[in-house]
Amino acid sequence: MPKISKDLVNHLTVQEHDAEQRLDNYLIKILKGVPKSHIQRIIRSGEVRLNKGRAKPDSRIQIGDVVRIPPIRVAEKLPSHFSGSLKNIPAREFGIVFEDDALIVINKPAGVAVHGGSGVSFGVIEQLRQARPNESYLELVHRLDKDTSGLLMIAKKRRALVKLHEMLRNDHPKKVYLALGVGTWLPENRHIKLPLVKYTGVAGEKMVRVGNEEDGQSAYTIFRVLDTFSGSLTHSVGISALSLVQATLKTGRTHQIRVHMQSQDCPIAGDERYGDYQANKRLQKLGLKRMFLHAYELILDHPISGERLHLKAELPAELQDFLNDLSQ
């Protein structure tokens, strides 16, 4: 990532790993924390120059192009990870499941955001960049919720990122999750095809609900019941049953598995946003301290070599131990 000073005029030469993308997206990556609206405004005003000429936000940049970036002065308060020093972000490596010169797949722990924003000053990608200052390109391929653990892809080349995004739009790679639902999952609820609508909650948080075909994005999850727990332990806290399910995403909408499970009256155990509040409190007494959702399996063709990759991240110890207690 090129180093710039937001108080001075900067001239950047486009490298291979940044070529073929939109000018505004390139600047959003370079000017961490500057609002997209401001970036598009300085492009349209001519303050940003591409090869000494005016450009549009959607202009495609090429290898060797020179981008002039003016001093950045915005009225909006910039987040700390931009206005402060990068030394405030702790460097951190994460458990590596796969890595080569184009792709990293890590096993993300629960409780860690994938990137800064929305009240979080840094996440996995910022910490990984700090830990690897010699890596010229590290970009998230997709997202995982903060409280979800498991497999997360990070591109080390722009060519890999573009290919992986294309693959994700075409139902590839195969992404499989493990989730524990509060209630009994009915076998007939194997294929859930319910459109989802984003909205803002009362506290300003991002929320999703089931909508209709007109206002919602199509969303499709395939569920398979792996185990059902119903015995003296669950009954002791007033819960009739818990269902361990495998959820395979056919689309990748925000909070898709969480809302689809909620819609079937079997919300994810420990889910503070879409779950059963009273059931979550009871499950805490049994030792469940987090949301039981884990990105377990990825099956994909490597974005550069085409090699078939079959990657797995086993359940974290705290979730496996909880299941073991339920089975006794």
Short mmCIF file of N, CA, C and O in Angstrom, two decimals, residues 206-287:
data_model
loop_
_atom_site.label_atom_id
_atom_site.label_comp_id
_atom_site.label_asym_id
_atom_site.label_seq_id
_atom_site.Cartn_x
_atom_site.Cartn_y
_atom_site.Cartn_z
N LYS A 206 -27.26 -2.13 11.78
CA LYS A 206 -27.70 -2.73 10.53
C LYS A 206 -28.47 -4.01 10.83
O LYS A 206 -27.98 -4.87 11.56
N MET A 207 -29.67 -4.11 10.26
CA MET A 207 -30.51 -5.27 10.51
C MET A 207 -31.01 -5.83 9.17
O MET A 207 -30.97 -5.16 8.14
N VAL A 208 -31.48 -7.08 9.23
CA VAL A 208 -32.03 -7.75 8.05
C VAL A 208 -33.29 -8.48 8.47
O VAL A 208 -33.37 -9.01 9.58
N ARG A 209 -34.27 -8.47 7.60
CA ARG A 209 -35.52 -9.21 7.86
C ARG A 209 -35.96 -9.90 6.57
O ARG A 209 -35.51 -9.56 5.47
N VAL A 210 -36.85 -10.87 6.72
CA VAL A 210 -37.43 -11.52 5.55
C VAL A 210 -38.39 -10.53 4.89
O VAL A 210 -39.20 -9.89 5.55
N GLY A 211 -38.26 -10.37 3.58
CA GLY A 211 -39.12 -9.46 2.83
C GLY A 211 -39.93 -10.21 1.80
O GLY A 211 -40.18 -11.41 1.92
N ASN A 212 -40.33 -9.50 0.75
CA ASN A 212 -41.06 -10.14 -0.35
C ASN A 212 -40.23 -10.05 -1.63
O ASN A 212 -39.16 -9.46 -1.65
N GLU A 213 -40.75 -10.65 -2.68
CA GLU A 213 -39.99 -10.72 -3.93
C GLU A 213 -39.72 -9.34 -4.52
O GLU A 213 -38.74 -9.13 -5.22
N GLU A 214 -40.60 -8.37 -4.21
CA GLU A 214 -40.47 -7.05 -4.81
C GLU A 214 -39.37 -6.22 -4.16
O GLU A 214 -38.60 -5.55 -4.84
N ASP A 215 -39.30 -6.26 -2.83
CA ASP A 215 -38.35 -5.36 -2.14
C ASP A 215 -37.14 -6.08 -1.55
O ASP A 215 -36.24 -5.44 -1.00
N GLY A 216 -37.08 -7.41 -1.66
CA GLY A 216 -35.98 -8.14 -1.05
C GLY A 216 -35.00 -8.72 -2.05
O GLY A 216 -35.32 -8.88 -3.23
N GLN A 217 -33.79 -9.00 -1.56
CA GLN A 217 -32.79 -9.70 -2.37
C GLN A 217 -33.00 -11.20 -2.21
O GLN A 217 -33.20 -11.70 -1.10
N SER A 218 -32.94 -11.94 -3.30
CA SER A 218 -33.11 -13.38 -3.22
C SER A 218 -32.05 -13.99 -2.32
O SER A 218 -30.89 -13.56 -2.33
N ALA A 219 -32.45 -14.96 -1.52
CA ALA A 219 -31.53 -15.61 -0.58
C ALA A 219 -31.92 -17.08 -0.46
O ALA A 219 -33.08 -17.40 -0.27
N TYR A 220 -30.92 -17.95 -0.55
CA TYR A 220 -31.17 -19.38 -0.61
C TYR A 220 -30.13 -20.09 0.25
O TYR A 220 -28.93 -19.96 0.03
N THR A 221 -30.61 -20.84 1.25
CA THR A 221 -29.75 -21.63 2.13
C THR A 221 -30.26 -23.07 2.16
O THR A 221 -31.47 -23.30 2.26
N ILE A 222 -29.34 -24.02 2.08
CA ILE A 222 -29.70 -25.44 2.21
C ILE A 222 -29.27 -25.91 3.60
O ILE A 222 -28.10 -25.76 3.98
N PHE A 223 -30.21 -26.48 4.34
CA PHE A 223 -29.95 -26.93 5.71
C PHE A 223 -30.01 -28.46 5.79
O PHE A 223 -30.80 -29.11 5.10
N ARG A 224 -29.17 -29.01 6.65
CA ARG A 224 -29.21 -30.45 6.95
C ARG A 224 -29.01 -30.63 8.44
O ARG A 224 -28.05 -30.09 9.01
N VAL A 225 -29.89 -31.39 9.06
CA VAL A 225 -29.78 -31.64 10.50
C VAL A 225 -28.68 -32.67 10.76
O VAL A 225 -28.70 -33.76 10.19
N LEU A 226 -27.74 -32.32 11.63
CA LEU A 226 -26.65 -33.23 11.99
C LEU A 226 -26.92 -33.94 13.31
O LEU A 226 -26.51 -35.09 13.50
N ASP A 227 -27.59 -33.24 14.23
CA ASP A 227 -27.86 -33.84 15.55
C ASP A 227 -28.93 -33.01 16.26
O ASP A 227 -29.10 -31.81 15.96
N THR A 228 -29.63 -33.64 17.15
CA THR A 228 -30.61 -32.95 17.99
C THR A 228 -30.33 -33.30 19.45
O THR A 228 -30.10 -34.47 19.77
N PHE A 229 -30.33 -32.28 20.30
CA PHE A 229 -30.04 -32.48 21.72
C PHE A 229 -31.28 -32.14 22.53
O PHE A 229 -31.79 -31.02 22.48
N SER A 230 -31.77 -33.13 23.26
CA SER A 230 -32.95 -32.92 24.10
C SER A 230 -32.85 -33.89 25.27
O SER A 230 -33.02 -35.10 25.11
N GLY A 231 -32.55 -33.34 26.42
CA GLY A 231 -32.38 -34.20 27.58
C GLY A 231 -32.44 -33.42 28.87
O GLY A 231 -32.87 -32.26 28.89
N SER A 232 -31.94 -34.02 29.91
CA SER A 232 -32.04 -33.40 31.23
C SER A 232 -31.28 -32.09 31.31
O SER A 232 -31.70 -31.16 32.00
N LEU A 233 -30.17 -31.97 30.56
CA LEU A 233 -29.37 -30.75 30.64
C LEU A 233 -30.12 -29.57 30.02
O LEU A 233 -30.21 -28.50 30.64
N THR A 234 -30.65 -29.75 28.83
CA THR A 234 -31.40 -28.66 28.20
C THR A 234 -32.70 -28.39 28.96
O THR A 234 -33.09 -27.23 29.15
N HIS A 235 -33.34 -29.45 29.40
CA HIS A 235 -34.61 -29.27 30.12
C HIS A 235 -34.39 -28.55 31.45
O HIS A 235 -35.28 -27.84 31.94
N SER A 236 -33.19 -28.68 32.03
CA SER A 236 -32.92 -28.05 33.32
C SER A 236 -32.94 -26.53 33.24
O SER A 236 -33.11 -25.86 34.26
N VAL A 237 -32.75 -26.00 32.02
CA VAL A 237 -32.80 -24.54 31.85
C VAL A 237 -34.01 -24.12 31.02
O VAL A 237 -34.08 -23.00 30.51
N GLY A 238 -34.97 -25.02 30.88
CA GLY A 238 -36.23 -24.67 30.21
C GLY A 238 -36.17 -24.64 28.70
O GLY A 238 -36.99 -23.96 28.06
N ILE A 239 -35.22 -25.37 28.10
CA ILE A 239 -35.13 -25.44 26.64
C ILE A 239 -35.46 -26.86 26.21
O ILE A 239 -34.83 -27.81 26.67
N SER A 240 -36.44 -26.99 25.32
CA SER A 240 -36.90 -28.32 24.95
C SER A 240 -35.93 -29.06 24.06
O SER A 240 -35.75 -30.28 24.18
N ALA A 241 -35.26 -28.33 23.13
CA ALA A 241 -34.35 -29.00 22.21
C ALA A 241 -33.40 -28.00 21.57
O ALA A 241 -33.70 -26.80 21.48
N LEU A 242 -32.25 -28.51 21.14
CA LEU A 242 -31.29 -27.75 20.36
C LEU A 242 -30.94 -28.57 19.13
O LEU A 242 -30.80 -29.80 19.22
N SER A 243 -30.80 -27.92 17.97
CA SER A 243 -30.55 -28.62 16.72
C SER A 243 -29.24 -28.16 16.10
O SER A 243 -29.07 -26.97 15.81
N LEU A 244 -28.31 -29.10 15.90
CA LEU A 244 -27.07 -28.81 15.20
C LEU A 244 -27.32 -29.00 13.71
O LEU A 244 -27.70 -30.09 13.27
N VAL A 245 -27.13 -27.93 12.93
CA VAL A 245 -27.41 -28.00 11.50
C VAL A 245 -26.19 -27.60 10.69
O VAL A 245 -25.33 -26.84 11.15
N GLN A 246 -26.14 -28.15 9.49
CA GLN A 246 -25.16 -27.73 8.49
C GLN A 246 -25.89 -26.82 7.51
O GLN A 246 -26.95 -27.19 6.99
N ALA A 247 -25.36 -25.62 7.30
CA ALA A 247 -26.00 -24.65 6.42
C ALA A 247 -25.07 -24.37 5.24
O ALA A 247 -23.93 -23.90 5.44
N THR A 248 -25.54 -24.63 4.05
CA THR A 248 -24.76 -24.38 2.83
C THR A 248 -25.34 -23.18 2.11
O THR A 248 -26.53 -23.16 1.76
N LEU A 249 -24.51 -22.17 1.91
CA LEU A 249 -24.98 -20.94 1.26
C LEU A 249 -25.02 -21.11 -0.25
O LEU A 249 -24.04 -21.50 -0.87
N LYS A 250 -26.18 -20.79 -0.84
CA LYS A 250 -26.30 -20.72 -2.29
C LYS A 250 -26.25 -19.27 -2.76
O LYS A 250 -26.02 -18.99 -3.93
N THR A 251 -26.53 -18.35 -1.83
CA THR A 251 -26.32 -16.91 -2.04
C THR A 251 -25.59 -16.40 -0.80
O THR A 251 -25.56 -17.08 0.22
N GLY A 252 -25.04 -15.20 -0.88
CA GLY A 252 -24.24 -14.70 0.24
C GLY A 252 -24.74 -13.37 0.76
O GLY A 252 -24.01 -12.38 0.73
N ARG A 253 -25.96 -13.33 1.25
CA ARG A 253 -26.54 -12.09 1.76
C ARG A 253 -26.11 -11.82 3.20
O ARG A 253 -25.79 -12.75 3.95
N THR A 254 -26.16 -10.57 3.60
CA THR A 254 -25.84 -10.18 4.97
C THR A 254 -26.74 -10.91 5.95
O THR A 254 -27.96 -10.92 5.80
N HIS A 255 -26.14 -11.54 6.97
CA HIS A 255 -26.86 -12.22 8.05
C HIS A 255 -27.83 -13.30 7.54
O HIS A 255 -28.81 -13.63 8.20
N GLN A 256 -27.53 -13.86 6.37
CA GLN A 256 -28.48 -14.77 5.73
C GLN A 256 -28.84 -15.98 6.59
O GLN A 256 -30.03 -16.27 6.79
N ILE A 257 -27.84 -16.71 7.08
CA ILE A 257 -28.14 -17.91 7.86
C ILE A 257 -28.89 -17.53 9.14
O ILE A 257 -29.86 -18.19 9.53
N ARG A 258 -28.47 -16.45 9.77
CA ARG A 258 -29.07 -16.03 11.04
C ARG A 258 -30.56 -15.71 10.86
O ARG A 258 -31.40 -16.12 11.69
N VAL A 259 -30.89 -14.99 9.80
CA VAL A 259 -32.29 -14.60 9.59
C VAL A 259 -33.12 -15.77 9.06
O VAL A 259 -34.29 -15.94 9.44
N HIS A 260 -32.55 -16.61 8.22
CA HIS A 260 -33.28 -17.78 7.74
C HIS A 260 -33.60 -18.73 8.89
O HIS A 260 -34.70 -19.31 8.95
N MET A 261 -32.67 -18.90 9.82
CA MET A 261 -32.96 -19.77 10.97
C MET A 261 -33.99 -19.14 11.89
O MET A 261 -34.89 -19.82 12.40
N GLN A 262 -33.89 -17.84 12.09
CA GLN A 262 -34.91 -17.14 12.89
C GLN A 262 -36.29 -17.31 12.27
O GLN A 262 -37.29 -17.51 12.99
N SER A 263 -36.37 -17.26 10.95
CA SER A 263 -37.67 -17.34 10.26
C SER A 263 -38.33 -18.70 10.43
O SER A 263 -39.55 -18.83 10.27
N GLN A 264 -37.55 -19.72 10.79
CA GLN A 264 -38.09 -21.07 10.97
C GLN A 264 -38.27 -21.40 12.46
O GLN A 264 -38.39 -22.57 12.82
N ASP A 265 -38.32 -20.37 13.28
CA ASP A 265 -38.49 -20.54 14.74
C ASP A 265 -37.43 -21.44 15.35
O ASP A 265 -37.69 -22.21 16.29
N CYS A 266 -36.21 -21.33 14.80
CA CYS A 266 -35.08 -22.08 15.33
C CYS A 266 -33.84 -21.17 15.27
O CYS A 266 -32.87 -21.46 14.57
N PRO A 267 -33.88 -20.04 16.00
CA PRO A 267 -32.79 -19.06 15.91
C PRO A 267 -31.48 -19.62 16.44
O PRO A 267 -31.45 -20.57 17.23
N ILE A 268 -30.38 -19.03 16.00
CA ILE A 268 -29.07 -19.51 16.41
C ILE A 268 -28.84 -19.25 17.89
O ILE A 268 -29.08 -18.14 18.39
N ALA A 269 -28.36 -20.25 18.58
CA ALA A 269 -28.03 -20.13 20.00
C ALA A 269 -26.96 -19.07 20.21
O ALA A 269 -25.95 -19.06 19.52
N GLY A 270 -27.21 -18.14 21.13
CA GLY A 270 -26.26 -17.09 21.44
C GLY A 270 -26.31 -15.90 20.52
O GLY A 270 -25.52 -14.96 20.68
N ASP A 271 -27.21 -15.89 19.56
CA ASP A 271 -27.33 -14.76 18.63
C ASP A 271 -28.05 -13.61 19.34
O ASP A 271 -29.24 -13.69 19.60
N GLU A 272 -27.29 -12.54 19.62
CA GLU A 272 -27.86 -11.42 20.38
C GLU A 272 -28.77 -10.54 19.54
O GLU A 272 -29.57 -9.78 20.08
N ARG A 273 -28.65 -10.62 18.22
CA ARG A 273 -29.43 -9.73 17.35
C ARG A 273 -30.71 -10.38 16.86
O ARG A 273 -31.76 -9.75 16.81
N TYR A 274 -30.66 -11.65 16.47
CA TYR A 274 -31.82 -12.32 15.90
C TYR A 274 -32.28 -13.52 16.74
O TYR A 274 -33.18 -14.24 16.33
N GLY A 275 -31.64 -13.72 17.86
CA GLY A 275 -31.93 -14.90 18.65
C GLY A 275 -33.01 -14.70 19.70
O GLY A 275 -33.67 -13.67 19.77
N ASP A 276 -33.17 -15.72 20.53
CA ASP A 276 -34.14 -15.73 21.63
C ASP A 276 -33.40 -15.25 22.89
O ASP A 276 -32.54 -15.95 23.43
N TYR A 277 -33.75 -14.06 23.35
CA TYR A 277 -33.01 -13.43 24.46
C TYR A 277 -33.04 -14.30 25.71
O TYR A 277 -32.00 -14.51 26.35
N GLN A 278 -34.20 -14.80 26.08
CA GLN A 278 -34.31 -15.61 27.29
C GLN A 278 -33.55 -16.93 27.16
O GLN A 278 -32.87 -17.37 28.09
N ALA A 279 -33.66 -17.54 25.98
CA ALA A 279 -32.93 -18.80 25.76
C ALA A 279 -31.42 -18.57 25.82
O ALA A 279 -30.69 -19.40 26.37
N ASN A 280 -30.96 -17.45 25.29
CA ASN A 280 -29.52 -17.16 25.33
C ASN A 280 -29.03 -17.03 26.76
O ASN A 280 -27.93 -17.50 27.11
N LYS A 281 -29.83 -16.39 27.62
CA LYS A 281 -29.44 -16.25 29.03
C LYS A 281 -29.35 -17.62 29.69
O LYS A 281 -28.45 -17.88 30.50
N ARG A 282 -30.28 -18.49 29.36
CA ARG A 282 -30.26 -19.84 29.94
C ARG A 282 -29.07 -20.65 29.44
O ARG A 282 -28.44 -21.40 30.20
N LEU A 283 -28.75 -20.49 28.16
CA LEU A 283 -27.63 -21.22 27.60
C LEU A 283 -26.29 -20.75 28.17
O LEU A 283 -25.34 -21.53 28.26
N GLN A 284 -26.24 -19.49 28.56
CA GLN A 284 -25.02 -18.99 29.21
C GLN A 284 -24.74 -19.74 30.50
O GLN A 284 -23.58 -19.99 30.86
N LYS A 285 -25.81 -20.12 31.19
CA LYS A 285 -25.64 -20.90 32.43
C LYS A 285 -25.04 -22.27 32.16
O LYS A 285 -24.41 -22.87 33.03
N LEU A 286 -25.25 -22.77 30.92
CA LEU A 286 -24.69 -24.06 30.54
C LEU A 286 -23.29 -23.92 29.94
O LEU A 286 -22.66 -24.93 29.59
N GLY A 287 -22.82 -22.68 29.79
CA GLY A 287 -21.45 -22.47 29.32
C GLY A 287 -21.30 -21.90 27.93
O GLY A 287 -20.16 -21.71 27.46
#
